[in-house]
Short mmCIF file of N, CA, C and O in Angstrom, two decimals:
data_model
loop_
_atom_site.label_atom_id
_atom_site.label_comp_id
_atom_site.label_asym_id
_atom_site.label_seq_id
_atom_site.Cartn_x
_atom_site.Cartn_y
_atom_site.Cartn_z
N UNK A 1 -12.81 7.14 7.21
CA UNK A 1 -13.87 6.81 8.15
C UNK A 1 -13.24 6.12 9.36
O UNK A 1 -12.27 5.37 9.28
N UNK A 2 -13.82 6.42 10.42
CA UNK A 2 -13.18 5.65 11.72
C UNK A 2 -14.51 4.91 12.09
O UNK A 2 -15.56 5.51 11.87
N UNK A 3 -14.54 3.81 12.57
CA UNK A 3 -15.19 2.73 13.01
C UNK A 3 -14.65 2.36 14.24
O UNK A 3 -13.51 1.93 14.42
N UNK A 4 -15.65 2.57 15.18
CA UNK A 4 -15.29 2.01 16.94
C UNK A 4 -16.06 0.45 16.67
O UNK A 4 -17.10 0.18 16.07
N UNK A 5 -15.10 -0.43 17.38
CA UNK A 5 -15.26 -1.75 17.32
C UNK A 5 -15.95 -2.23 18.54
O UNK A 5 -16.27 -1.38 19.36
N UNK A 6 -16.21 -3.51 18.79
CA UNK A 6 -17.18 -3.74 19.50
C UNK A 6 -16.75 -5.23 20.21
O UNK A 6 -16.64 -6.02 19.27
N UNK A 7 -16.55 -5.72 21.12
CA UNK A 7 -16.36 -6.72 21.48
C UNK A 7 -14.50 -7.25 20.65
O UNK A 7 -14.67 -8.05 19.73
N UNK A 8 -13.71 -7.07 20.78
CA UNK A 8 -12.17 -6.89 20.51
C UNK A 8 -11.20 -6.60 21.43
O UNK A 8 -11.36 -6.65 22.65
N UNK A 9 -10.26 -6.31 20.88
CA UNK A 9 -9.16 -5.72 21.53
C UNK A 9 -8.71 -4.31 21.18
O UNK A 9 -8.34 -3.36 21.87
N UNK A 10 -8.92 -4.56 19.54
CA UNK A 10 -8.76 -3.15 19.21
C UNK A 10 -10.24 -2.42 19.41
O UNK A 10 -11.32 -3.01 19.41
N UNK A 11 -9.96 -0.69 19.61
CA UNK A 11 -10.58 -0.05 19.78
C UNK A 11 -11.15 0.67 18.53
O UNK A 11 -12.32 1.02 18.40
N UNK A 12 -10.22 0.83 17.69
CA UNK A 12 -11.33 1.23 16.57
C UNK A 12 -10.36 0.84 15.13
O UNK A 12 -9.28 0.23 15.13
N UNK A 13 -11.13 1.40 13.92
CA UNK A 13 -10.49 0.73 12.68
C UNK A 13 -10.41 1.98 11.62
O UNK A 13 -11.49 2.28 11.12
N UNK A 14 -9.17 2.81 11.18
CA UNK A 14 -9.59 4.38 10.75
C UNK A 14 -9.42 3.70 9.02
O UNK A 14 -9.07 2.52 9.08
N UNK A 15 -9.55 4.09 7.94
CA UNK A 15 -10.00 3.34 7.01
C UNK A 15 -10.33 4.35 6.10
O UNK A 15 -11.06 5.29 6.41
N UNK A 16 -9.55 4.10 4.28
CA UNK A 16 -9.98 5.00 3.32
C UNK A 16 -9.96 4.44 2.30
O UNK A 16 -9.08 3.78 1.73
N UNK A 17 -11.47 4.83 1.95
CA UNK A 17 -11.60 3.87 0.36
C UNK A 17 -11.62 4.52 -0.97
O UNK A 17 -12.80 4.88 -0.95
N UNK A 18 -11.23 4.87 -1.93
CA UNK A 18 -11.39 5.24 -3.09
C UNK A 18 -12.05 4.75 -4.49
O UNK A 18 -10.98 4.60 -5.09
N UNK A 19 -13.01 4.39 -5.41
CA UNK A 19 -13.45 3.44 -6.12
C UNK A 19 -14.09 2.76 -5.52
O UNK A 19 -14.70 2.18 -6.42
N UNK A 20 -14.45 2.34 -4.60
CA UNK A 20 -14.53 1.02 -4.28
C UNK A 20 -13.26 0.04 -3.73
O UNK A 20 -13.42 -1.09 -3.28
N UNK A 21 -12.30 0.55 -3.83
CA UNK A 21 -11.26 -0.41 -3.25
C UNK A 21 -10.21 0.59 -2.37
O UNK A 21 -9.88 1.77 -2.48
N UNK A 22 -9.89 -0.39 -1.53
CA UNK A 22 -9.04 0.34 0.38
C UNK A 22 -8.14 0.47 -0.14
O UNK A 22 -7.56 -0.39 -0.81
N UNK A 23 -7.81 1.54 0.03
CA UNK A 23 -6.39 2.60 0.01
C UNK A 23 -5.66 2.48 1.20
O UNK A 23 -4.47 2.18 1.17
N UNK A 24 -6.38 2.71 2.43
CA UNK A 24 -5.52 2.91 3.72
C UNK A 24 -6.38 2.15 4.87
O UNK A 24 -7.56 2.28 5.21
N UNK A 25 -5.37 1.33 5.32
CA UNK A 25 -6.56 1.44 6.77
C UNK A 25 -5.34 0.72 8.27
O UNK A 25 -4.26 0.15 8.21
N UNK A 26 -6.22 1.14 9.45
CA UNK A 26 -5.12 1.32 10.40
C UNK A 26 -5.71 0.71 11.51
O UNK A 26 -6.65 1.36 11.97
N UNK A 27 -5.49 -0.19 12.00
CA UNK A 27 -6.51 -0.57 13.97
C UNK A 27 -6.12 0.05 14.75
O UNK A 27 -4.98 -0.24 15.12
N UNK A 28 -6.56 0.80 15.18
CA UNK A 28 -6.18 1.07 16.65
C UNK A 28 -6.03 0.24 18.06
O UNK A 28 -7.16 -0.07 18.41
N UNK A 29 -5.15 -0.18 18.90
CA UNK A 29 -4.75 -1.30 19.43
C UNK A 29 -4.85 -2.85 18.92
O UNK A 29 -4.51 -3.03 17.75
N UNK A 30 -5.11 -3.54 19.38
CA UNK A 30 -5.39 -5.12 19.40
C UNK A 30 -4.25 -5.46 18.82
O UNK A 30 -3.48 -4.61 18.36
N UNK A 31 -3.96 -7.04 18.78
CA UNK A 31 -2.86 -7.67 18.45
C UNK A 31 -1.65 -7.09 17.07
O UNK A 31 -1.95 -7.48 15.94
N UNK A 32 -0.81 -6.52 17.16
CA UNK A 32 -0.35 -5.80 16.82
C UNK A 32 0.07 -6.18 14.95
O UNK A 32 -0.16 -5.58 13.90
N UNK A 33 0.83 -7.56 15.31
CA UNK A 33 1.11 -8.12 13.71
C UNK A 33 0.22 -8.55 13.16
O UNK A 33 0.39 -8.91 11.99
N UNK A 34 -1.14 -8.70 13.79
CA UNK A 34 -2.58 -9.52 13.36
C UNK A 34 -3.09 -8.54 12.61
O UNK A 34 -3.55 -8.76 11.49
N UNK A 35 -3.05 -6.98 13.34
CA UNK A 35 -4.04 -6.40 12.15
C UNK A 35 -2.87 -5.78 11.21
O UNK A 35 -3.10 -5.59 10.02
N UNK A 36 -1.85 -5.53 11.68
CA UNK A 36 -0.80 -5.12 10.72
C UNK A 36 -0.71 -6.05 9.53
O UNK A 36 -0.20 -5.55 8.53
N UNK A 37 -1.21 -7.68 9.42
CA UNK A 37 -0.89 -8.30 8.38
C UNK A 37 -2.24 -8.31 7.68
O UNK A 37 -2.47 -8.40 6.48
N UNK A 38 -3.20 -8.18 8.85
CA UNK A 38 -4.54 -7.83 8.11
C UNK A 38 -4.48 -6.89 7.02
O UNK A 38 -4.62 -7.19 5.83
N UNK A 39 -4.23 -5.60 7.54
CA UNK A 39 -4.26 -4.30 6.80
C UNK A 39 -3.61 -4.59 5.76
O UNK A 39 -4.09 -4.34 4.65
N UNK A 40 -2.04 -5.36 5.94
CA UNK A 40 -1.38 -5.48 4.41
C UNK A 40 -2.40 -6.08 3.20
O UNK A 40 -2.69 -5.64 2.09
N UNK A 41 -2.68 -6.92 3.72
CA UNK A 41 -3.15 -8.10 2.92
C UNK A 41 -4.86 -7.28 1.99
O UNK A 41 -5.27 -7.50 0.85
N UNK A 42 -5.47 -6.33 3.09
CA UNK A 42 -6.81 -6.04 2.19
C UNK A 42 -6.67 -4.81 1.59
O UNK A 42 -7.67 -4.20 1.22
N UNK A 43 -5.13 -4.17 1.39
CA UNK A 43 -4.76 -2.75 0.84
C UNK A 43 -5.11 -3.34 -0.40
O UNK A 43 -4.98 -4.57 -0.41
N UNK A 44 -5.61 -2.69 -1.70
CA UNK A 44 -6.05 -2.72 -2.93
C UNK A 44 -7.11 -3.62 -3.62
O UNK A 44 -7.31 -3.80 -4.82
N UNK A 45 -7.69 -4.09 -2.61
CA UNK A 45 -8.99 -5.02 -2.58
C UNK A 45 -10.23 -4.46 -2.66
O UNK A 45 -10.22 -3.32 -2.18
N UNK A 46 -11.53 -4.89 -3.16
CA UNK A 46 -12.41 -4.13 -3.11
C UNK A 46 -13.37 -3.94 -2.00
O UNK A 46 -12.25 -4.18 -1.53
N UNK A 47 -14.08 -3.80 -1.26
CA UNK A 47 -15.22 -3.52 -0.25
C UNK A 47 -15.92 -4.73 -0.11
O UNK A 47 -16.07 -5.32 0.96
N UNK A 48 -16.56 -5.27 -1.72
CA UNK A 48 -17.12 -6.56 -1.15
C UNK A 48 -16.41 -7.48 -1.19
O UNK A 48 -16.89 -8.45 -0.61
N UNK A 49 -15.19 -7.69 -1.74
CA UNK A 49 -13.87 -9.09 -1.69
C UNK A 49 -13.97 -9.10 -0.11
O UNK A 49 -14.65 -10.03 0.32
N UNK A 50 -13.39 -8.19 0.89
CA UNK A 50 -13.33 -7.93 1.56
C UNK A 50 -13.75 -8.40 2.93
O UNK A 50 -13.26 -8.96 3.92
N UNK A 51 -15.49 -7.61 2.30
CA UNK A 51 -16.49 -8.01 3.21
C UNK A 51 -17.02 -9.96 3.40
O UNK A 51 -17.20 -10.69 4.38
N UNK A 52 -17.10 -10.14 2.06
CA UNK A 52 -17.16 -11.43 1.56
C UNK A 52 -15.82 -12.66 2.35
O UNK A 52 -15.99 -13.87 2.52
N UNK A 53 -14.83 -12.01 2.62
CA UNK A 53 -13.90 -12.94 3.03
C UNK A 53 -13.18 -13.03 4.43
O UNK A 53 -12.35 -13.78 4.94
N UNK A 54 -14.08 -11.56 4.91
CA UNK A 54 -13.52 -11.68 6.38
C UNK A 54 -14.86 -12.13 7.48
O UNK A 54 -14.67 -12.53 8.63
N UNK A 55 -16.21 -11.96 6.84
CA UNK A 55 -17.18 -11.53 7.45
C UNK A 55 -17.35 -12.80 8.36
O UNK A 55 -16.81 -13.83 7.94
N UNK A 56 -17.95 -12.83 9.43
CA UNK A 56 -18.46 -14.32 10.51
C UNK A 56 -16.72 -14.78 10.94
O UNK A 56 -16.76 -15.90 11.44
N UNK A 57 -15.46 -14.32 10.88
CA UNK A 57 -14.23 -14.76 11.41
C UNK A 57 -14.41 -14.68 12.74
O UNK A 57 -14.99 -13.63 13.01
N UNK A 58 -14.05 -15.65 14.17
CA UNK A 58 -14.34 -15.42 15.00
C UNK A 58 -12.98 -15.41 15.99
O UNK A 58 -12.17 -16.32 15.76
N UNK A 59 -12.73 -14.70 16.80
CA UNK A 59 -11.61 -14.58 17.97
C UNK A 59 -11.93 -15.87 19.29
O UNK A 59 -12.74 -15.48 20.14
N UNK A 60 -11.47 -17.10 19.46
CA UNK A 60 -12.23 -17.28 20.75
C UNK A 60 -13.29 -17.85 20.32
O UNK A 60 -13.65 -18.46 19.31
N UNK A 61 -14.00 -17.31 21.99
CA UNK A 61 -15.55 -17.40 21.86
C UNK A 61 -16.12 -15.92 22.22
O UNK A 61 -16.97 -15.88 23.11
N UNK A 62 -15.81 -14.97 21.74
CA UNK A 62 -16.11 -13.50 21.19
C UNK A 62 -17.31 -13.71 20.51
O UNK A 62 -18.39 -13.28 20.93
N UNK A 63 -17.16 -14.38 19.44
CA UNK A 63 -18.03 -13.93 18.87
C UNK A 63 -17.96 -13.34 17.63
O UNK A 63 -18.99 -13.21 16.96
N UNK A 64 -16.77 -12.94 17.19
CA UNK A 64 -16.45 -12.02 16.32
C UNK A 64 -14.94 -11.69 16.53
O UNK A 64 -14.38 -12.41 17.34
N UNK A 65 -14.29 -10.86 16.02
CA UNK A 65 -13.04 -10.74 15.44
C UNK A 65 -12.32 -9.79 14.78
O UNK A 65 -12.84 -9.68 13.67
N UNK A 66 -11.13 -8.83 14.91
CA UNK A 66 -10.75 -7.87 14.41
C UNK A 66 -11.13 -7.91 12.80
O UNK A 66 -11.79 -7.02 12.26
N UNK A 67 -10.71 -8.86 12.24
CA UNK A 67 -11.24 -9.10 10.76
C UNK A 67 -12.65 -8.77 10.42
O UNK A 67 -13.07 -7.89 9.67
N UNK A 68 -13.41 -9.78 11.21
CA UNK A 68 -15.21 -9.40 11.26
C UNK A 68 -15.46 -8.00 11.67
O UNK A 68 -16.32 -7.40 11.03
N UNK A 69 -14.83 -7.33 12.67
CA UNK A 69 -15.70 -5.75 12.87
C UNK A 69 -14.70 -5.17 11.50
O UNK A 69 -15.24 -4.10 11.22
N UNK A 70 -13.71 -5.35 10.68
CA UNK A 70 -13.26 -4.75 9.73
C UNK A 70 -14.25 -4.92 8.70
O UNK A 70 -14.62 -3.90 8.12
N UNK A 71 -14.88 -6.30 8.28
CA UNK A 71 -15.84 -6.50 7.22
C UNK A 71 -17.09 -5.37 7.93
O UNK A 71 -17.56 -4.52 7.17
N UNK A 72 -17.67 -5.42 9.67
CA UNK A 72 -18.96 -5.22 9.66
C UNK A 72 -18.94 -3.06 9.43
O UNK A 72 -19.84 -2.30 9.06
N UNK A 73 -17.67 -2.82 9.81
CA UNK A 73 -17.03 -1.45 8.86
C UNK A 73 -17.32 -1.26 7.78
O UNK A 73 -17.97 -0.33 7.33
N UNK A 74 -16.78 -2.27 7.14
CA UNK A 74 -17.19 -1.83 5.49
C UNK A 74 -18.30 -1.98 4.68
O UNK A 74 -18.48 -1.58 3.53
N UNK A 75 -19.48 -3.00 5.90
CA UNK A 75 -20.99 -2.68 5.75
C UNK A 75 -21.48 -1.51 6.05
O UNK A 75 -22.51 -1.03 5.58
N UNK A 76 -20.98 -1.16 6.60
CA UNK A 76 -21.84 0.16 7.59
C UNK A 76 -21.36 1.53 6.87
O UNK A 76 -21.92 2.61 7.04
N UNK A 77 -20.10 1.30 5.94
CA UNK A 77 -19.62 2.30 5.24
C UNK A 77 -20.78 2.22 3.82
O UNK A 77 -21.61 3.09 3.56
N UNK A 78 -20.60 1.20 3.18
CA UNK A 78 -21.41 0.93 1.80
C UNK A 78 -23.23 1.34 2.24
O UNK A 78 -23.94 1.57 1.27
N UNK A 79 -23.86 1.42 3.57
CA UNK A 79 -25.00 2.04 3.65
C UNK A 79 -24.94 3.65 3.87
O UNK A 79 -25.88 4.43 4.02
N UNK A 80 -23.49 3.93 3.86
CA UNK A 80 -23.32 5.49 3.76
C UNK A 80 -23.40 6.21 2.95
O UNK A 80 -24.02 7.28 2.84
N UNK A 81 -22.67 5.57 2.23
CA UNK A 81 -22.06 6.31 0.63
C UNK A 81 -22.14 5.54 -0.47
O UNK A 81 -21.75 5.97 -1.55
#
């Protein structure tokens, strides 16, 4: 699934889940080692660990946060499928 982000740096978040728990996932731009350590860190985790631990993270005064549009992704995925 690809997810265009919203208020960030990165532009979108491409993302694959199996079971219930992330197999792959990739940002497209924004701070480079931020989501790279992101991504390490939520590879084999489940959807709601996930959602539960990144969700309301804020950048700034954004508002929100590469982490947060990654959790509000994996809401918007779980009303999919």
């Amino acid at each position: 699934m690809v997810y265009k982000t919203k208020g960030v740096c990165s532009s979108a978040i491409e993302f694959e889940i199996e079971d219930d728990i992330i197999k792959d996932i990739q940002f497209r731009g924004g701070c480079q080692g931020n989501t790279t350590g992101v991504a390490a860190l939520v590879k084999g985790m489940s959807v709601d660990e996930v959602i539960e631990r990144l969700s309301g993270i804020q950048c700034g005064f954004r508002g929100t946060s590469c982490p947060d549009q990654l959790s509000k992704a994996l809401k918007e995925y779980k009303e999919t499928h």
